[in-house]
mmCIF file of C-alpha atoms and ligand atoms in Angstrom:
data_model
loop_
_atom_site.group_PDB
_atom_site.id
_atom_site.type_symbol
_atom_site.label_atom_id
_atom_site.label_comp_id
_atom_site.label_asym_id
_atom_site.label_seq_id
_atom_site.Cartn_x
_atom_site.Cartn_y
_atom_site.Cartn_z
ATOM 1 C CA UNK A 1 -6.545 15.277 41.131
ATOM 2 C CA UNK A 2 -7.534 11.910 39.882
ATOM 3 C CA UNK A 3 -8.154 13.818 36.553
ATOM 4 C CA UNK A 4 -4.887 15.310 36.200
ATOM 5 C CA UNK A 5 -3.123 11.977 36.967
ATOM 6 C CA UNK A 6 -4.699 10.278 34.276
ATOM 7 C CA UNK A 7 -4.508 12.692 31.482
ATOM 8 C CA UNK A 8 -0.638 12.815 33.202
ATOM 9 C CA UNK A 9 -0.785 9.244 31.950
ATOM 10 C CA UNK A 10 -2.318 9.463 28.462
ATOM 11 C CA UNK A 11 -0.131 12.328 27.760
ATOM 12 C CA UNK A 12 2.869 10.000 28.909
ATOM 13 C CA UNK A 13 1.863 7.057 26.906
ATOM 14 C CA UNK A 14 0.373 8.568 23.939
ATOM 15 C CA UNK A 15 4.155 10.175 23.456
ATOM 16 C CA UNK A 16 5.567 6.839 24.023
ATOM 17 C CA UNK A 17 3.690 4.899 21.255
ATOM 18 C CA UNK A 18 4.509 7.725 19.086
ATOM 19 C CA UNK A 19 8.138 6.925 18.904
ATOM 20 C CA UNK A 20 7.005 2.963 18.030
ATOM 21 C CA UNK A 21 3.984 3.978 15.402
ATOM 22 C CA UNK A 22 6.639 5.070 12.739
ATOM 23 C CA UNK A 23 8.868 2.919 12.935
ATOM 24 C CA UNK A 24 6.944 -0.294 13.038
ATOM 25 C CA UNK A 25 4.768 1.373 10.174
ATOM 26 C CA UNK A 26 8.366 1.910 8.365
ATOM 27 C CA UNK A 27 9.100 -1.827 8.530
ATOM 28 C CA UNK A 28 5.866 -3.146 7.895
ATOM 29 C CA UNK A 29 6.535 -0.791 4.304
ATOM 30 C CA UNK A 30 9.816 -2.553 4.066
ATOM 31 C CA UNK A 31 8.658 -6.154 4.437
ATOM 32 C CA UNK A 32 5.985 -4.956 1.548
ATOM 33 C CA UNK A 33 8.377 -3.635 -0.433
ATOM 34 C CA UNK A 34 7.071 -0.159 -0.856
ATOM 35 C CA UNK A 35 9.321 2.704 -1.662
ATOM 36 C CA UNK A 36 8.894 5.494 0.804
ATOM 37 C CA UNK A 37 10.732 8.582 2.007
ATOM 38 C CA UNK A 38 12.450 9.009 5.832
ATOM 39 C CA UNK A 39 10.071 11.693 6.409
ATOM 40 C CA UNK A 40 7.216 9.873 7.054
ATOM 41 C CA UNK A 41 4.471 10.068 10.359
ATOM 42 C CA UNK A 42 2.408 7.615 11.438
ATOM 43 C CA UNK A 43 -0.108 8.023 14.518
ATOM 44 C CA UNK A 44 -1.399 4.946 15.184
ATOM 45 C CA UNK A 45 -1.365 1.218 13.710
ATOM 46 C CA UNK A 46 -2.539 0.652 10.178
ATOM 47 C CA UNK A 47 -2.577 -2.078 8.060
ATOM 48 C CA UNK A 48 -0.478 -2.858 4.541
ATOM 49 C CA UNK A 49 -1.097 -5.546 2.273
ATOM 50 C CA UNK A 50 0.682 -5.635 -0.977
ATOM 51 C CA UNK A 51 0.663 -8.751 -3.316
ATOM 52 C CA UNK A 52 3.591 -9.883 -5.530
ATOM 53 C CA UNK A 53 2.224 -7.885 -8.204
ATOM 54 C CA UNK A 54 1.692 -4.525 -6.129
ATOM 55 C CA UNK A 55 3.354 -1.757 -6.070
ATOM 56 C CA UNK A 56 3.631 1.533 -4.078
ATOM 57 C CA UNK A 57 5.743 4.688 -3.904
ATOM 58 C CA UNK A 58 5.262 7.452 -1.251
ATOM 59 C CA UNK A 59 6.763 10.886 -1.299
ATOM 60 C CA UNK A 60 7.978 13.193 1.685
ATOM 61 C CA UNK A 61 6.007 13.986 4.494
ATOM 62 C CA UNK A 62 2.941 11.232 4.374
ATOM 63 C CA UNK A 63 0.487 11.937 7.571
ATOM 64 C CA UNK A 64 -1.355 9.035 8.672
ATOM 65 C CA UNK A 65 -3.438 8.752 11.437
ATOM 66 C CA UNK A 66 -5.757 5.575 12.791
ATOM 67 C CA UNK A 67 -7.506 4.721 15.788
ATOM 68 C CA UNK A 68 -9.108 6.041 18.729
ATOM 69 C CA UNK A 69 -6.508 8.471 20.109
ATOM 70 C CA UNK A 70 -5.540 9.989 16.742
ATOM 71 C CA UNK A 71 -8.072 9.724 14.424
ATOM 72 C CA UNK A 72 -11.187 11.913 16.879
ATOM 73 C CA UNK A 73 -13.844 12.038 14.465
ATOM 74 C CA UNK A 74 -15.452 9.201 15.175
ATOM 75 C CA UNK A 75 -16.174 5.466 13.251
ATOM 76 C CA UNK A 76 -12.589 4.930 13.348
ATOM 77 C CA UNK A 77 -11.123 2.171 12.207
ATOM 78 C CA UNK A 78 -7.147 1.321 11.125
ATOM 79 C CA UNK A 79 -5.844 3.258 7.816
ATOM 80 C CA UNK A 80 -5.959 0.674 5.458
ATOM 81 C CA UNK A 81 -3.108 0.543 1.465
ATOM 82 C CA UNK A 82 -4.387 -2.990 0.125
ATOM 83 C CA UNK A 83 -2.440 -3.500 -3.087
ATOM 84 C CA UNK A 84 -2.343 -5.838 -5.983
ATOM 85 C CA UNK A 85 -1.738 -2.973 -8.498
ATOM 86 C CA UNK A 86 0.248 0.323 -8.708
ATOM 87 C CA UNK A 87 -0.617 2.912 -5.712
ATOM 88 C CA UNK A 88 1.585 6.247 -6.279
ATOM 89 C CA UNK A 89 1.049 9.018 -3.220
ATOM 90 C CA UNK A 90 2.773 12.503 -3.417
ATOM 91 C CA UNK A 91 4.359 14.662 -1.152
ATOM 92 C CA UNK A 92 2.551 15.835 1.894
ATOM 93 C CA UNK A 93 -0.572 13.514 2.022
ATOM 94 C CA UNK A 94 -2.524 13.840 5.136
ATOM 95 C CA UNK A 95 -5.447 11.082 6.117
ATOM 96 C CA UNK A 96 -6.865 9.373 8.382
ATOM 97 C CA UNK A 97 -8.683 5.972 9.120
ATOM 98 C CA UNK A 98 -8.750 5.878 5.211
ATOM 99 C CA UNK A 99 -8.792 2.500 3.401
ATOM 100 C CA UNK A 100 -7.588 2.639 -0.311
ATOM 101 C CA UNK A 101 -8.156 -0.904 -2.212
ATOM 102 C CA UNK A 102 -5.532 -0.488 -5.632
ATOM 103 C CA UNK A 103 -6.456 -3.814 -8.257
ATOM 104 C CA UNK A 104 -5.757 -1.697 -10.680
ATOM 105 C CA UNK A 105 -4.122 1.758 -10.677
ATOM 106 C CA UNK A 106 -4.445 4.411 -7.956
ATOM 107 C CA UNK A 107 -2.508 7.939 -8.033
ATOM 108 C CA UNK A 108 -2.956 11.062 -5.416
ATOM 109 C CA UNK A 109 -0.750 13.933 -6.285
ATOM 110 C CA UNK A 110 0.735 16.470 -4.072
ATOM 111 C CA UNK A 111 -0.701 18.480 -0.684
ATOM 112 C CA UNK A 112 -3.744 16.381 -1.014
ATOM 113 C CA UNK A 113 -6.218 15.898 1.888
ATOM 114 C CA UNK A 114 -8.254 12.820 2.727
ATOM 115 C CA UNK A 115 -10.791 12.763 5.374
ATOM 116 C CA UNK A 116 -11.651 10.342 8.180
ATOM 117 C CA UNK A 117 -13.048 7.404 6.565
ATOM 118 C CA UNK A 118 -13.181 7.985 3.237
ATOM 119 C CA UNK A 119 -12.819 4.899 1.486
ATOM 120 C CA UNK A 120 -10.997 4.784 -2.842
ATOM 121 C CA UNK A 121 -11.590 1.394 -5.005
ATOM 122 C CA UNK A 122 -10.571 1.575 -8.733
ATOM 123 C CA UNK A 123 -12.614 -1.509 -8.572
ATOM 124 C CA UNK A 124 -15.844 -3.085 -8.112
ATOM 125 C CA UNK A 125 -14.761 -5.728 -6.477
ATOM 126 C CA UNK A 126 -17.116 -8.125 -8.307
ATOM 127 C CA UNK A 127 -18.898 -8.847 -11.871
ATOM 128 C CA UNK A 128 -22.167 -7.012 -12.719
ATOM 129 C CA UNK A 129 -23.092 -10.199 -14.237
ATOM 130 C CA UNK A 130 -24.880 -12.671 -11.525
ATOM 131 C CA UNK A 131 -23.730 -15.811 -13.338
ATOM 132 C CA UNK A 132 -20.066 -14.802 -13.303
ATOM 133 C CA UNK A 133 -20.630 -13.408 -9.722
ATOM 134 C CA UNK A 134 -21.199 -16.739 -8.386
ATOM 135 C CA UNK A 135 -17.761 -18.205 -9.996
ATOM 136 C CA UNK A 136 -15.578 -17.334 -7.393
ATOM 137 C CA UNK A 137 -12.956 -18.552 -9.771
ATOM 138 C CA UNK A 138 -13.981 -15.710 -12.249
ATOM 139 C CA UNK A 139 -15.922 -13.063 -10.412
ATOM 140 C CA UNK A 140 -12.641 -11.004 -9.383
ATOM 141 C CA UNK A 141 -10.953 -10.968 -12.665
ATOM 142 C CA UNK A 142 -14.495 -9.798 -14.546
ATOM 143 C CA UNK A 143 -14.906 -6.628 -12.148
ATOM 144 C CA UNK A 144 -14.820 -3.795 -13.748
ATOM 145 C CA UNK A 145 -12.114 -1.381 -12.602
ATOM 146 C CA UNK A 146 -10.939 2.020 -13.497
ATOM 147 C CA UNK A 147 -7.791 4.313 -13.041
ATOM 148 C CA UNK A 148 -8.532 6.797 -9.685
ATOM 149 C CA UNK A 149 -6.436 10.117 -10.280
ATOM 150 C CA UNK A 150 -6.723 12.421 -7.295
ATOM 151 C CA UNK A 151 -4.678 16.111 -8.263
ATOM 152 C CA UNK A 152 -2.619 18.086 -6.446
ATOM 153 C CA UNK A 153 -4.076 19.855 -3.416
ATOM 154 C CA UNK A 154 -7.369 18.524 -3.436
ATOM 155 C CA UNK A 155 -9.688 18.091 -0.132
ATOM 156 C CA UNK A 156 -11.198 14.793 0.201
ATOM 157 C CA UNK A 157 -14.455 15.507 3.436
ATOM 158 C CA UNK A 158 -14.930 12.618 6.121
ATOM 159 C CA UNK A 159 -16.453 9.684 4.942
ATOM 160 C CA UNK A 160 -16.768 9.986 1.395
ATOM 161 C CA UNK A 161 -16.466 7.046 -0.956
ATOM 162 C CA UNK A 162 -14.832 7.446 -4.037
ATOM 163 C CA UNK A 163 -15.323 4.752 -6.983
ATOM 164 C CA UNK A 164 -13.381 3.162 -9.846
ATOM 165 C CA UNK A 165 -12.296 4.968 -12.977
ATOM 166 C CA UNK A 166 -13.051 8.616 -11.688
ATOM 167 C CA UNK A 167 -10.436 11.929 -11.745
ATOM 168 C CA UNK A 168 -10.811 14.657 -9.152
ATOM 169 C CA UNK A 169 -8.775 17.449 -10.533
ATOM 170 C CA UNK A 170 -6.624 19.626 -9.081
ATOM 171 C CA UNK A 171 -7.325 22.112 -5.734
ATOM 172 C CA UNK A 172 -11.257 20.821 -5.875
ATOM 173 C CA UNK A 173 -12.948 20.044 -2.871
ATOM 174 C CA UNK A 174 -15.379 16.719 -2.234
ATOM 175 C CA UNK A 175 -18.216 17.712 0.698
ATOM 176 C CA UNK A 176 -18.392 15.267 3.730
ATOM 177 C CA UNK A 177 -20.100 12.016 3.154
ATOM 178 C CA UNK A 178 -20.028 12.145 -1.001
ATOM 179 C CA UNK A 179 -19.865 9.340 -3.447
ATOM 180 C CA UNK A 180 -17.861 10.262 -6.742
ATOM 181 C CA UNK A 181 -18.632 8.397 -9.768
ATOM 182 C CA UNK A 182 -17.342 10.435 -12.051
ATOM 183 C CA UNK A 183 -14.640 12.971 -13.034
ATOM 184 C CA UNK A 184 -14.761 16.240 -10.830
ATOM 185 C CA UNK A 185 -13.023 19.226 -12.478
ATOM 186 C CA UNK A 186 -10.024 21.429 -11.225
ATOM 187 C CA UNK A 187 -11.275 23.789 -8.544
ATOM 188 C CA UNK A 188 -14.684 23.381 -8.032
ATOM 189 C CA UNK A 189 -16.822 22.011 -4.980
ATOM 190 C CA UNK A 190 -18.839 18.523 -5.486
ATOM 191 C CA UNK A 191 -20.969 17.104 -2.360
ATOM 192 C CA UNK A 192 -23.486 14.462 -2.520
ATOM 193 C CA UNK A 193 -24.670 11.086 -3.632
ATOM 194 C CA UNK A 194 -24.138 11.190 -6.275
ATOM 195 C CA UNK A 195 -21.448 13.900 -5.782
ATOM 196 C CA UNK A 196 -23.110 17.122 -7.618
ATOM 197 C CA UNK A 197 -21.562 20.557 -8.583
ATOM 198 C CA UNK A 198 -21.905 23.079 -5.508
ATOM 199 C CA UNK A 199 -19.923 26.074 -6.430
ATOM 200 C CA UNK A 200 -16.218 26.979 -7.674
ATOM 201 C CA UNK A 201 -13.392 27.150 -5.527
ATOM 202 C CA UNK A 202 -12.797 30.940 -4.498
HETATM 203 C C1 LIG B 1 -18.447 20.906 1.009
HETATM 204 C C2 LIG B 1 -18.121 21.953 2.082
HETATM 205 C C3 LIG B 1 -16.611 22.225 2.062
HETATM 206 C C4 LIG B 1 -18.905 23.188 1.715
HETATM 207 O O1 LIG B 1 -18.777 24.135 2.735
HETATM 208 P P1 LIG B 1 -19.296 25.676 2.503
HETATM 209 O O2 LIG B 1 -18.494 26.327 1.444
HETATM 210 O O3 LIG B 1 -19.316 26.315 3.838
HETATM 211 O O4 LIG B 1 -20.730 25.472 1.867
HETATM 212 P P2 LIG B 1 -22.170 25.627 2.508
HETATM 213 O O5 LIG B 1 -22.233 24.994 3.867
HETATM 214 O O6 LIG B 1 -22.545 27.073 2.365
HETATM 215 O O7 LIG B 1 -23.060 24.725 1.538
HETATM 216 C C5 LIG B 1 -23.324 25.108 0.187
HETATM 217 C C6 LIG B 1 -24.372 24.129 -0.351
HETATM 218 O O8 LIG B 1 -23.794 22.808 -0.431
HETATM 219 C C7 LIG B 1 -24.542 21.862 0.338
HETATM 220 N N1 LIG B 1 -23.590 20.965 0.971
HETATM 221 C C8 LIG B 1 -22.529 21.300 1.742
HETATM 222 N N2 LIG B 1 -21.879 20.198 2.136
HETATM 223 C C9 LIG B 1 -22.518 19.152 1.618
HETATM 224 C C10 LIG B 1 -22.315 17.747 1.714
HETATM 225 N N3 LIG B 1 -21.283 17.242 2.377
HETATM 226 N N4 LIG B 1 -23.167 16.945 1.055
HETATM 227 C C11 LIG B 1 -24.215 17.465 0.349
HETATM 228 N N5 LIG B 1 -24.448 18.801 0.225
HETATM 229 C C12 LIG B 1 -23.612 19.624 0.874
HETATM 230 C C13 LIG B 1 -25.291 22.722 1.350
HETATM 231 O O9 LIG B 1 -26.462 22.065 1.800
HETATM 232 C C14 LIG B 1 -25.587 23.965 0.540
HETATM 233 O O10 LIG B 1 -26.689 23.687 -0.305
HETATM 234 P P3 LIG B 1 -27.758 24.858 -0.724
HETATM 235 O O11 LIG B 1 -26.957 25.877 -1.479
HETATM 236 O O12 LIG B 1 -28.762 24.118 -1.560
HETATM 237 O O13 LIG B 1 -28.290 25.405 0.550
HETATM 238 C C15 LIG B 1 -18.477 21.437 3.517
HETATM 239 O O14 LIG B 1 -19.891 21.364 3.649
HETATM 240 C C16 LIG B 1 -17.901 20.073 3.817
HETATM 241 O O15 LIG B 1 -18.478 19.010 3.497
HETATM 242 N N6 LIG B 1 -16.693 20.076 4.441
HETATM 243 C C17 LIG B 1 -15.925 18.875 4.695
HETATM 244 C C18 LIG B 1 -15.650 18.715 6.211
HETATM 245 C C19 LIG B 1 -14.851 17.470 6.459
HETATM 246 O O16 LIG B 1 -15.315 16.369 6.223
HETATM 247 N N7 LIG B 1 -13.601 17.641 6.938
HETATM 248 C C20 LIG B 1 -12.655 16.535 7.076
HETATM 249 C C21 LIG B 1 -12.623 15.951 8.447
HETATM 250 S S1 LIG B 1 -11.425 14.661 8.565
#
């Protein structure tokens, strides 16, 4: 009884926050200035952070989840677009809990797939050289940083990391937990750290 009232209750309020999720998301786009289409859905909060400089454009039919109650696979934490260069995503994107960091130039295609947690950086974030690294004045701008292409209908597994400069082309697959450092042909399956080849895509 005392079951059924509370799932009676989570049922009730999940449905509720899933008429403000979308909305709020759509403003917080807005006040960003990113282009996006009406046909957008957003389970959960996330968080947006574009610079002067940034720029992002979303097709139809982005799925985003975040958090506890919509993103069930565990480590969640809030989907994450932080922007101070040019983030393009396609038509129906799906992903969830996934933080993309664009300095530079990040573009996902069409029907693309991105699993809970992965993280994308098109940049290191910081200099390879130690005596630049400890400028804080000049360690950002010395990263090195890299174009990320992600192709059309390509499958992104849980948790995987995937690093500056690399192209994962089109309808390949990237196994659960993999680091890619470097381009992955069109329809093939890479898993790993470093991602290696596993098979072709049947
Ligand atoms: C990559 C994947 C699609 C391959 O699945 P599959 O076709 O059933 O392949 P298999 O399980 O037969 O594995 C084939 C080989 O790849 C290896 N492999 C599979 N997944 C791997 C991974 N994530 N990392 C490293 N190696 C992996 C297997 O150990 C096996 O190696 P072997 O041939 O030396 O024995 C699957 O393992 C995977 O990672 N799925 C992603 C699930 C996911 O994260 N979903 C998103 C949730 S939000």
């Amino acid at each position: 009884m005392v079951s059924h009232i509370y799932k009676g209750i989570r049922k009730v309020t999940g449905l509720a926050l899933s008429y403000i999720y979308t909305p709020y998301t759509k403003l917080i786009f807005y006040l960003n200035g990113v282009k996006f289409s009406k046909h957008l859905s957003i389970n959960g909060f996330m968080k947006v952070f574009v610079t002067r400089r940034g720029q992002v454009t979303i097709g139809k039919k982005l799925l985003i989840n975040s958090g506890h109650n919509h993103n069930i696979i565990g480590r969640q934490q809030k989907t994450i677009f932080w922007v101070e260069g040019k983030l393009i995503i396609g038509n129906n994107v799906g992903m969830s809990s996934v933080a993309i960091i664009c300095n530079h130039d990040i573009e996902i295609g069409n029907d693309v797939t991105i699993g809970g947690n992965t993280v994308i950086y098109d940049t290191d974030f910081h200099s390879l050289d130690s005596t630049i690294r400890i400028d804080k004045s000049k360690d950002k701008t010395n990263a090195k940083k890299g174009k990320v292409t992600i192709k059309n209908r390509v499958f992104i597994g849980a948790h995987s990391t995937i690093l500056k400069g690399v192209t994962i082309g089109e309808n390949s697959i990237i196994g659960a937990c993999s680091v890619i450092t470097k381009d992955i042909p069109a329809n093939e399956i890479w898993a790993g750290n470093p991602a290696k080849f596993i098979k072709r895509v049947k």
